Short mmCIF file of C-alpha atoms in Angstrom, two decimals:
data_model
loop_
_atom_site.label_atom_id
_atom_site.label_comp_id
_atom_site.label_asym_id
_atom_site.label_seq_id
_atom_site.Cartn_x
_atom_site.Cartn_y
_atom_site.Cartn_z
CA MET V 1 10.07 -58.20 12.24
CA LYS V 2 12.22 -61.27 13.31
CA ILE V 3 11.35 -63.19 15.99
CA ILE V 4 13.51 -62.63 18.68
CA GLY V 5 16.62 -64.99 19.53
CA GLN V 6 15.94 -68.57 18.21
CA MET V 7 12.02 -68.30 17.49
CA GLY V 8 12.88 -67.50 13.78
CA GLY V 9 10.39 -66.20 11.25
CA LYS V 10 8.04 -63.12 11.56
CA LEU V 11 5.57 -62.69 14.13
CA ASN V 12 2.26 -63.24 12.75
CA LYS V 13 -0.77 -64.85 13.46
CA SER V 14 0.58 -68.41 11.83
CA THR V 15 4.22 -68.39 13.23
CA LEU V 16 4.06 -67.37 16.78
CA ASP V 17 2.33 -69.82 19.07
CA LEU V 18 2.94 -68.28 22.46
CA SER V 19 0.04 -70.30 24.25
CA ASN V 20 2.49 -72.94 25.96
CA ARG V 21 3.74 -71.20 29.37
CA GLU V 22 7.67 -72.00 28.77
CA ARG V 23 7.17 -70.46 25.47
CA PHE V 24 5.81 -67.51 26.40
CA LYS V 25 8.25 -67.03 29.34
CA THR V 26 11.29 -67.89 26.55
CA PHE V 27 9.73 -64.97 24.61
CA LEU V 28 9.51 -62.44 27.52
CA LYS V 29 13.04 -63.41 28.24
CA ARG V 30 14.20 -62.62 24.53
CA LEU V 31 12.36 -59.31 24.58
CA ALA V 32 13.92 -58.21 27.61
CA GLU V 33 17.59 -59.02 26.04
CA LYS V 34 16.31 -57.16 22.89
CA VAL V 35 15.47 -53.86 24.01
CA LYS V 36 18.78 -54.44 26.88
CA VAL V 37 16.59 -53.49 30.15
CA ALA V 38 18.60 -54.18 33.39
CA GLU V 39 15.77 -55.51 35.20
CA GLY V 40 14.85 -58.36 32.89
CA VAL V 41 12.13 -60.30 32.46
CA ASP V 42 10.62 -58.36 35.60
CA ALA V 43 10.55 -55.50 33.90
CA ILE V 44 8.39 -56.66 31.09
CA GLU V 45 5.77 -58.38 33.41
CA SER V 46 5.62 -54.78 34.91
CA ILE V 47 4.72 -53.32 31.67
CA LEU V 48 2.16 -56.05 31.18
CA ARG V 49 0.93 -55.47 34.44
CA CYS V 50 0.39 -52.10 34.36
CA ILE V 51 -1.19 -51.95 30.64
CA TYR V 52 -3.90 -55.33 32.49
CA ARG V 53 -4.75 -52.95 35.26
CA ASN V 54 -4.95 -49.35 33.74
CA GLN V 55 -5.68 -49.85 29.93
CA PRO V 56 -5.96 -47.65 27.83
CA VAL V 57 -2.65 -45.94 29.49
CA SER V 58 0.03 -43.92 27.08
CA THR V 59 3.58 -44.81 26.76
CA LYS V 60 4.84 -41.84 29.15
CA GLY V 61 1.56 -43.40 31.82
CA ILE V 62 3.67 -46.90 31.64
CA SER V 63 6.77 -45.11 31.64
CA GLN V 64 6.08 -43.34 35.08
CA TYR V 65 4.12 -46.41 36.50
CA THR V 66 7.19 -48.81 35.83
CA LYS V 67 9.68 -46.43 36.78
CA LEU V 68 11.30 -47.33 33.32
CA PRO V 69 12.93 -44.99 31.06
CA LEU V 70 10.47 -44.09 28.21
CA PRO V 71 12.71 -45.25 24.98
CA VAL V 72 12.54 -48.71 26.78
CA VAL V 73 8.85 -48.85 27.21
CA SER V 74 8.68 -47.39 24.14
CA LYS V 75 10.16 -50.35 22.11
CA VAL V 76 8.49 -52.76 24.13
CA ARG V 77 5.08 -51.49 23.47
CA SER V 78 5.94 -51.89 19.52
CA ILE V 79 7.27 -54.90 19.95
CA LEU V 80 4.31 -56.16 21.66
CA GLU V 81 1.92 -54.69 19.22
CA ARG V 82 3.63 -56.24 16.17
CA SER V 83 3.34 -59.65 18.30
CA ARG V 84 -0.55 -59.04 18.52
CA ILE V 85 -0.56 -59.24 22.13
CA LEU V 86 -1.24 -55.18 22.46
CA LYS V 87 -3.09 -53.01 20.21
CA ARG V 88 -3.09 -49.30 19.85
CA ASP V 89 -6.29 -47.08 21.03
CA GLU V 90 -6.38 -43.85 20.66
CA ARG V 91 -6.19 -43.21 24.50
CA GLY V 92 -2.86 -45.38 24.66
CA ALA V 93 -2.50 -49.34 24.79
CA VAL V 94 -5.08 -52.14 25.06
CA TYR V 95 -4.74 -55.46 25.35
CA THR V 96 -5.39 -57.77 21.91
CA GLU V 97 -7.94 -60.85 23.06
CA TYR V 98 -5.71 -63.09 22.41
CA GLY V 99 -2.63 -61.00 24.46
CA ARG V 100 -5.09 -60.93 27.66
CA ASN V 101 -5.61 -64.59 27.61
CA LEU V 102 -1.99 -65.09 27.33
CA VAL V 103 -1.14 -62.86 30.37
CA GLU V 104 -3.71 -64.52 32.19
CA ASP V 105 -3.36 -68.05 31.61
CA ASN V 106 0.68 -67.42 31.85
CA LEU V 107 1.15 -64.95 34.27
CA LYS V 108 -2.23 -65.19 35.95
CA PHE V 109 -3.17 -61.81 35.79
CA ARG V 110 -6.64 -61.10 37.32
CA MET V 111 -6.58 -57.77 39.18
CA LYS V 112 -8.24 -55.17 36.69
CA ARG V 113 -7.76 -52.28 38.37
CA ASP V 114 -4.76 -50.15 40.27
CA LEU V 115 -5.30 -49.32 44.01
CA LYS V 116 -3.56 -46.44 44.22
CA CYS V 117 -5.09 -43.56 45.75
CA PRO V 118 -6.03 -41.48 42.83
CA THR V 119 -5.84 -38.25 44.77
CA CYS V 120 -2.57 -38.59 46.20
CA ARG V 121 -0.99 -40.78 43.14
CA GLY V 122 0.94 -42.56 45.68
CA ARG V 123 2.78 -39.83 47.58
CA GLY V 124 0.63 -40.32 50.60
CA ILE V 125 -0.19 -36.61 51.40
CA VAL V 126 -2.50 -33.95 49.73
CA LEU V 127 -1.96 -29.89 49.63
CA ASP V 128 -4.27 -28.01 52.05
CA ASP V 129 -5.67 -24.45 50.88
CA VAL V 130 -2.29 -22.81 52.67
CA PHE V 131 -0.09 -25.06 50.21
CA LYS V 132 -2.09 -24.58 46.92
CA GLU V 133 -1.85 -20.89 47.65
CA ILE V 134 1.86 -21.65 47.54
CA LEU V 135 1.73 -23.87 44.59
CA ARG V 136 -0.23 -20.74 42.92
CA LYS V 137 2.93 -18.28 43.36
CA HIS V 138 5.36 -21.24 42.63
CA LYS V 139 3.94 -22.10 39.58
CA GLU V 140 4.81 -18.47 38.31
CA TYR V 141 8.45 -18.40 39.79
CA ALA V 142 9.03 -21.52 38.52
CA LYS V 143 8.84 -20.44 34.63
CA LEU V 144 12.02 -18.11 35.55
CA ARG V 145 14.15 -21.06 36.35
CA PRO V 146 17.27 -20.85 34.00
CA THR V 147 18.15 -23.58 31.24
CA VAL V 148 19.33 -26.78 32.63
CA ASN V 149 22.39 -27.51 32.60
CA THR V 150 23.02 -31.44 31.41
CA ARG V 151 26.56 -31.27 31.84
CA ILE V 152 26.11 -31.30 35.57
CA ASP V 153 23.04 -33.59 35.53
CA GLN V 154 19.93 -30.71 35.86
CA SER V 155 16.82 -31.55 35.40
CA HIS V 156 13.63 -29.35 36.28
CA ALA V 157 11.05 -30.96 38.61
CA THR V 158 7.60 -29.69 38.21
CA PRO V 159 6.28 -26.90 40.23
CA GLU V 160 3.88 -29.50 42.09
CA THR V 161 6.81 -31.39 43.02
CA ALA V 162 8.98 -28.83 44.60
CA VAL V 163 5.44 -27.92 46.89
CA TYR V 164 4.66 -31.55 47.46
CA ARG V 165 8.51 -32.16 49.10
CA ALA V 166 7.74 -28.85 50.96
CA ALA V 167 4.34 -30.08 51.98
CA ILE V 168 5.85 -33.35 53.33
CA MET V 169 8.82 -31.74 55.02
CA ALA V 170 6.38 -29.93 56.95
CA ASP V 171 3.90 -32.74 57.48
CA ARG V 172 6.97 -35.11 59.25
CA GLY V 173 7.56 -31.89 61.26
CA ASP V 174 10.80 -31.21 59.62
CA LEU V 175 10.54 -27.75 58.85
CA GLU V 176 8.95 -25.95 61.91
CA GLY V 177 11.50 -24.45 64.13
CA LYS V 178 14.15 -26.13 61.88
CA ARG V 179 17.37 -25.03 60.47
CA VAL V 180 16.89 -26.48 56.81
CA LEU V 181 19.61 -26.92 54.12
CA PHE V 182 19.42 -27.53 50.07
CA ILE V 183 22.41 -29.49 48.62
CA GLY V 184 21.74 -27.81 45.34
CA ASP V 185 18.48 -26.79 44.27
CA ASP V 186 17.93 -26.64 40.83
CA ASP V 187 13.90 -27.34 41.48
CA LEU V 188 13.63 -24.35 43.53
CA THR V 189 12.14 -26.31 46.38
CA SER V 190 13.63 -23.90 48.63
CA ILE V 191 10.99 -21.29 48.17
CA PRO V 192 7.89 -23.10 48.55
CA SER V 193 9.55 -24.30 51.92
CA ALA V 194 10.79 -20.84 53.16
CA MET V 195 6.94 -19.71 51.92
CA THR V 196 5.44 -21.86 54.62
CA GLY V 197 7.09 -19.33 57.34
CA PHE V 198 7.87 -22.83 59.31
CA PRO V 199 11.49 -22.90 59.19
CA GLU V 200 14.01 -21.13 61.39
CA GLU V 201 16.39 -20.79 58.43
CA VAL V 202 16.63 -21.94 55.22
CA VAL V 203 20.42 -22.28 53.24
CA VAL V 204 20.72 -23.04 49.73
CA MET V 205 23.78 -24.34 48.18
CA ASP V 206 24.99 -24.62 44.89
CA ILE V 207 27.47 -23.74 42.19
CA ASP V 208 25.02 -22.42 39.71
CA GLU V 209 24.82 -18.84 40.34
CA ARG V 210 22.07 -18.65 37.84
CA LEU V 211 19.90 -20.14 40.12
CA LEU V 212 21.13 -18.65 43.32
CA ASN V 213 20.40 -14.96 41.92
CA LEU V 214 17.36 -16.31 41.00
CA ILE V 215 16.74 -17.28 44.62
CA ASP V 216 17.92 -14.42 45.97
CA LYS V 217 15.43 -12.25 43.79
CA ILE V 218 12.53 -14.49 44.57
CA SER V 219 13.28 -14.02 48.47
CA LYS V 220 13.95 -10.87 48.50
CA ARG V 221 10.47 -10.14 46.74
CA GLU V 222 8.51 -12.40 49.31
CA GLY V 223 10.46 -11.45 52.25
CA LEU V 224 11.87 -15.13 52.53
CA ASN V 225 15.53 -14.26 53.95
CA ILE V 226 16.87 -17.30 52.37
CA GLU V 227 20.48 -17.49 52.09
CA THR V 228 22.64 -18.63 49.22
CA VAL V 229 26.05 -19.66 49.10
CA LYS V 230 28.09 -20.65 45.85
CA GLN V 231 29.59 -24.32 46.50
CA ASP V 232 31.48 -26.64 44.68
CA PHE V 233 30.39 -29.87 46.35
CA ARG V 234 33.82 -31.60 45.28
CA GLU V 235 35.20 -29.10 48.43
CA GLU V 236 34.01 -29.30 52.09
CA LEU V 237 31.36 -26.81 53.14
CA ASP V 238 32.95 -24.10 55.32
CA LYS V 239 33.35 -24.94 59.02
CA LYS V 240 30.70 -22.23 60.06
CA TYR V 241 27.94 -24.62 58.43
CA TRP V 242 29.07 -27.48 59.95
CA GLY V 243 26.49 -29.35 62.09
CA ARG V 244 24.07 -26.61 62.13
CA PHE V 245 21.27 -27.73 60.53
CA ASP V 246 18.51 -30.00 61.55
CA THR V 247 17.15 -31.11 57.54
CA VAL V 248 18.83 -31.35 54.64
CA PHE V 249 17.05 -32.06 51.15
CA THR V 250 19.36 -33.00 48.08
CA ASP V 251 18.50 -34.28 44.79
CA PRO V 252 21.84 -35.14 43.34
CA PRO V 253 23.53 -36.61 40.23
CA TYR V 254 22.10 -40.10 39.64
CA THR V 255 25.40 -41.83 40.19
CA LEU V 256 27.10 -43.85 43.42
CA ASP V 257 29.71 -41.33 43.59
CA GLY V 258 27.47 -38.26 43.06
CA LEU V 259 25.56 -39.72 45.60
CA LYS V 260 28.20 -40.40 48.22
CA LEU V 261 29.70 -36.81 47.45
CA PHE V 262 26.26 -34.75 48.32
CA LEU V 263 25.27 -36.48 51.23
CA SER V 264 28.61 -36.33 52.80
CA ARG V 265 28.18 -32.56 52.58
CA GLY V 266 24.76 -32.89 54.00
CA VAL V 267 26.28 -35.50 56.88
CA GLU V 268 28.78 -31.93 57.11
CA GLY V 269 25.70 -29.55 57.77
CA LEU V 270 23.87 -32.08 59.70
CA GLY V 271 26.55 -32.82 62.36
CA ASP V 272 25.80 -35.89 64.71
CA LYS V 273 22.50 -36.43 63.83
CA GLY V 274 19.48 -35.05 61.43
CA VAL V 275 16.99 -35.85 58.76
CA LEU V 276 17.89 -35.90 55.20
CA TYR V 277 15.64 -36.11 52.46
CA LEU V 278 17.10 -38.00 48.95
CA ALA V 279 15.28 -37.58 45.80
CA PHE V 280 17.16 -40.43 43.82
CA SER V 281 16.57 -42.19 40.39
CA HIS V 282 14.77 -45.55 40.28
CA LYS V 283 17.41 -48.31 39.89
CA PRO V 284 17.78 -52.11 39.02
CA ILE V 285 17.89 -54.07 41.97
CA GLU V 286 21.83 -54.75 42.21
CA GLU V 287 22.44 -50.62 42.31
CA TYR V 288 19.60 -50.39 44.62
CA LEU V 289 21.46 -52.58 46.95
CA GLU V 290 24.57 -50.43 46.53
CA VAL V 291 22.42 -46.89 47.10
CA GLN V 292 21.36 -49.12 50.47
CA ARG V 293 24.88 -49.78 51.70
CA ILE V 294 25.98 -46.35 50.78
CA VAL V 295 23.26 -44.48 52.73
CA ASN V 296 23.74 -47.37 55.83
CA SER V 297 27.60 -47.07 55.81
CA MET V 298 26.79 -43.52 56.97
CA ASN V 299 24.85 -44.26 59.44
CA PHE V 300 21.19 -43.43 57.94
CA ALA V 301 18.46 -45.69 58.61
CA ILE V 302 15.80 -45.34 55.34
CA TYR V 303 12.68 -44.69 57.37
CA GLU V 304 10.63 -43.85 54.31
CA LEU V 305 10.91 -44.28 50.58
CA ILE V 306 8.29 -42.98 48.35
CA PRO V 307 8.51 -44.23 44.43
CA GLY V 308 8.15 -42.04 41.65
CA PHE V 309 7.24 -39.02 44.16
CA ASN V 310 9.30 -36.57 42.22
CA ILE V 311 8.10 -35.83 38.45
CA TYR V 312 10.31 -34.07 36.54
CA GLU V 313 9.88 -32.07 33.27
CA GLY V 314 11.13 -33.71 29.96
CA SER V 315 13.67 -36.75 31.86
CA GLU V 316 12.66 -39.46 29.45
CA ILE V 317 15.66 -41.51 30.32
CA ILE V 318 14.70 -41.62 33.95
CA GLY V 319 11.04 -42.29 33.32
CA ASN V 320 10.39 -39.08 34.17
CA THR V 321 10.06 -39.84 37.94
CA THR V 322 12.69 -40.47 41.02
CA PHE V 323 11.73 -41.73 44.57
CA LEU V 324 12.12 -39.41 47.61
CA ALA V 325 13.26 -41.19 50.41
CA ARG V 326 13.39 -39.75 54.14
CA LEU V 327 16.81 -40.80 55.86
CA VAL V 328 17.32 -40.55 59.48
CA GLY V 329 20.76 -40.43 61.27
CA LYS V 330 22.52 -40.53 64.03
CA ASN V 331 26.61 -40.66 64.75
CA LEU V 332 26.81 -40.06 61.08
CA LYS V 333 29.83 -40.66 58.86
CA LYS V 334 30.84 -39.14 55.69
CA PHE V 335 32.84 -40.56 52.93
CA LYS V 336 36.47 -38.66 52.49
CA ASN V 337 37.25 -37.33 49.13
CA GLU V 338 39.77 -40.26 48.26
CA GLU V 339 36.96 -42.56 48.87
CA ILE V 340 35.08 -40.70 45.88
CA ASN V 341 35.84 -40.85 42.15
CA LEU V 342 35.54 -37.39 41.64
CA SER V 343 36.03 -38.10 37.86
CA LYS V 344 32.78 -40.05 37.77
CA LEU V 345 30.08 -37.54 39.53
CA TYR V 346 27.68 -37.36 36.54
CA THR V 347 26.06 -39.39 34.32
CA GLY V 348 27.47 -38.49 31.43
CA GLU V 349 31.05 -39.47 32.79
CA VAL V 350 29.71 -42.94 33.98
CA ARG V 351 27.52 -43.78 30.58
CA PRO V 352 28.75 -41.62 27.61
CA THR V 353 25.94 -41.38 25.23
CA LEU V 354 25.69 -39.87 21.63
CA ARG V 355 22.41 -38.59 20.79
CA TYR V 356 21.18 -37.63 17.36
CA TYR V 357 18.67 -35.00 16.83
CA ARG V 358 17.05 -33.80 13.75
CA CYS V 359 15.87 -30.25 13.10
CA LEU V 360 12.37 -30.17 13.23
CA LYS V 361 12.39 -27.10 10.99
CA CYS V 362 15.05 -28.27 8.07
CA GLY V 363 15.37 -31.78 9.14
CA LYS V 364 19.35 -31.70 9.65
CA VAL V 365 20.73 -33.94 11.79
CA TYR V 366 23.10 -33.28 14.49
CA LYS V 367 25.43 -35.27 16.85
CA VAL V 368 25.34 -34.46 20.52
CA ASP V 369 28.02 -35.92 22.87
CA GLY V 370 26.90 -33.89 26.38
CA LYS V 371 30.65 -32.41 26.75
CA ASN V 372 31.60 -30.60 23.54
CA VAL V 373 27.64 -29.77 22.54
CA VAL V 374 24.65 -29.93 24.66
CA ILE V 375 21.02 -29.97 23.05
CA GLU V 376 20.57 -26.70 25.23
CA ASP V 377 22.44 -24.83 23.40
CA LEU V 378 22.08 -26.31 20.10
CA VAL V 379 20.87 -24.05 17.25
CA CYS V 380 20.54 -25.14 13.76
CA GLU V 381 22.37 -23.38 10.82
CA CYS V 382 18.68 -22.50 9.32
CA GLY V 383 18.14 -20.69 12.58
CA GLY V 384 15.85 -23.64 14.06
CA LYS V 385 15.80 -24.41 17.84
CA LYS V 386 13.63 -27.22 18.03
CA PHE V 387 14.61 -30.57 17.52
CA LYS V 388 13.82 -34.45 18.02
CA MET V 389 16.31 -37.21 19.18
CA VAL V 390 16.33 -39.83 16.42
CA LYS V 391 18.60 -41.61 17.98
CA ARG V 392 21.48 -42.59 20.92
CA LYS V 393 24.04 -44.82 21.00
CA LYS V 394 26.21 -45.72 24.19
CA VAL V 395 29.97 -44.56 23.80
CA LYS V 396 32.45 -47.43 24.40
CA ASN V 397 35.22 -47.49 26.81
CA GLY V 398 35.04 -43.67 26.70
CA SER V 399 36.89 -43.34 24.25
CA GLY V 400 34.29 -41.55 21.49
CA ASP V 401 33.92 -44.98 19.30
CA LEU V 402 30.53 -46.87 18.93
#
């Protein structure tokens, strides 16, 4: 392997000398550039710190801890191993003696343990017997969820995540006697929320009729009385729902325009004031600031924000986790549709990407653009339905050319 940037040569013991602090900082900077991580050197240091405190730790564990995409973490780990900073243990990444000395000398690492609560794992709440029973039931219902539609950024949160969402809303007093609206619900969070028996009313709006039909069936079976409404969120809510709700929950597309749109529909449901729970992806600081500006411009205050609260099944690009924010608003404002780019609502529209998948049965490789072909619908000529992503490339200028 070539040294990143101007260091030249191969990464081996005779040519790689990072004992000087400036050389080490330069190495980290060029490593960040090599893997194209938006957070830069801070992201690399975060990975190194995670391993220092939690070793041995898996690539997935690092991704969830740092909130960085799994492919980025995998590349960084691979380079650090070839640079002799890390070595591979059967249980995950660990430091070599050389690597440990480097980070202790140059980054001044000293804390060899993580202080997050091992019981709640940073969520700040635990499930009592009532919610544990709800979780037991919800795990079975979660198995019935339809295949995700990646064109509209659907991804399934774990059943535990849905129940913890209901639990934190209950704990904060946002379910008992409240009218609750779900702006989209591909995670079925409405089910454990209604199972508590706390809300006065639960309404779910979604464009996916498969989800609405499933929620209807579960609601009837459990006697939950959930109302479902087919809703294209590019259109305003029916006026009868305006100002009707106390609490809104939404997990919108992870784009700025998607955020504006779904929050605006939530504001319609709340009216002048209320509480909105927002699940959203972890972003580089520049994008976080824009998210904060959008939220503030609508007269919401971020009362709480819990990183890594939501865990998803197989969403490696977002590190399998997103944050949960509790927004409290007064004199609320919404964005008009003309202030939102409705052609840039979904991730594939903002950052189009080509992915190449290899059939695990015969080895044939398929190109998936997420528009004409999505991986959920892919079936190989040999009949195989299981694939592994082997390559991904961003599409330049939205043209389809690489």
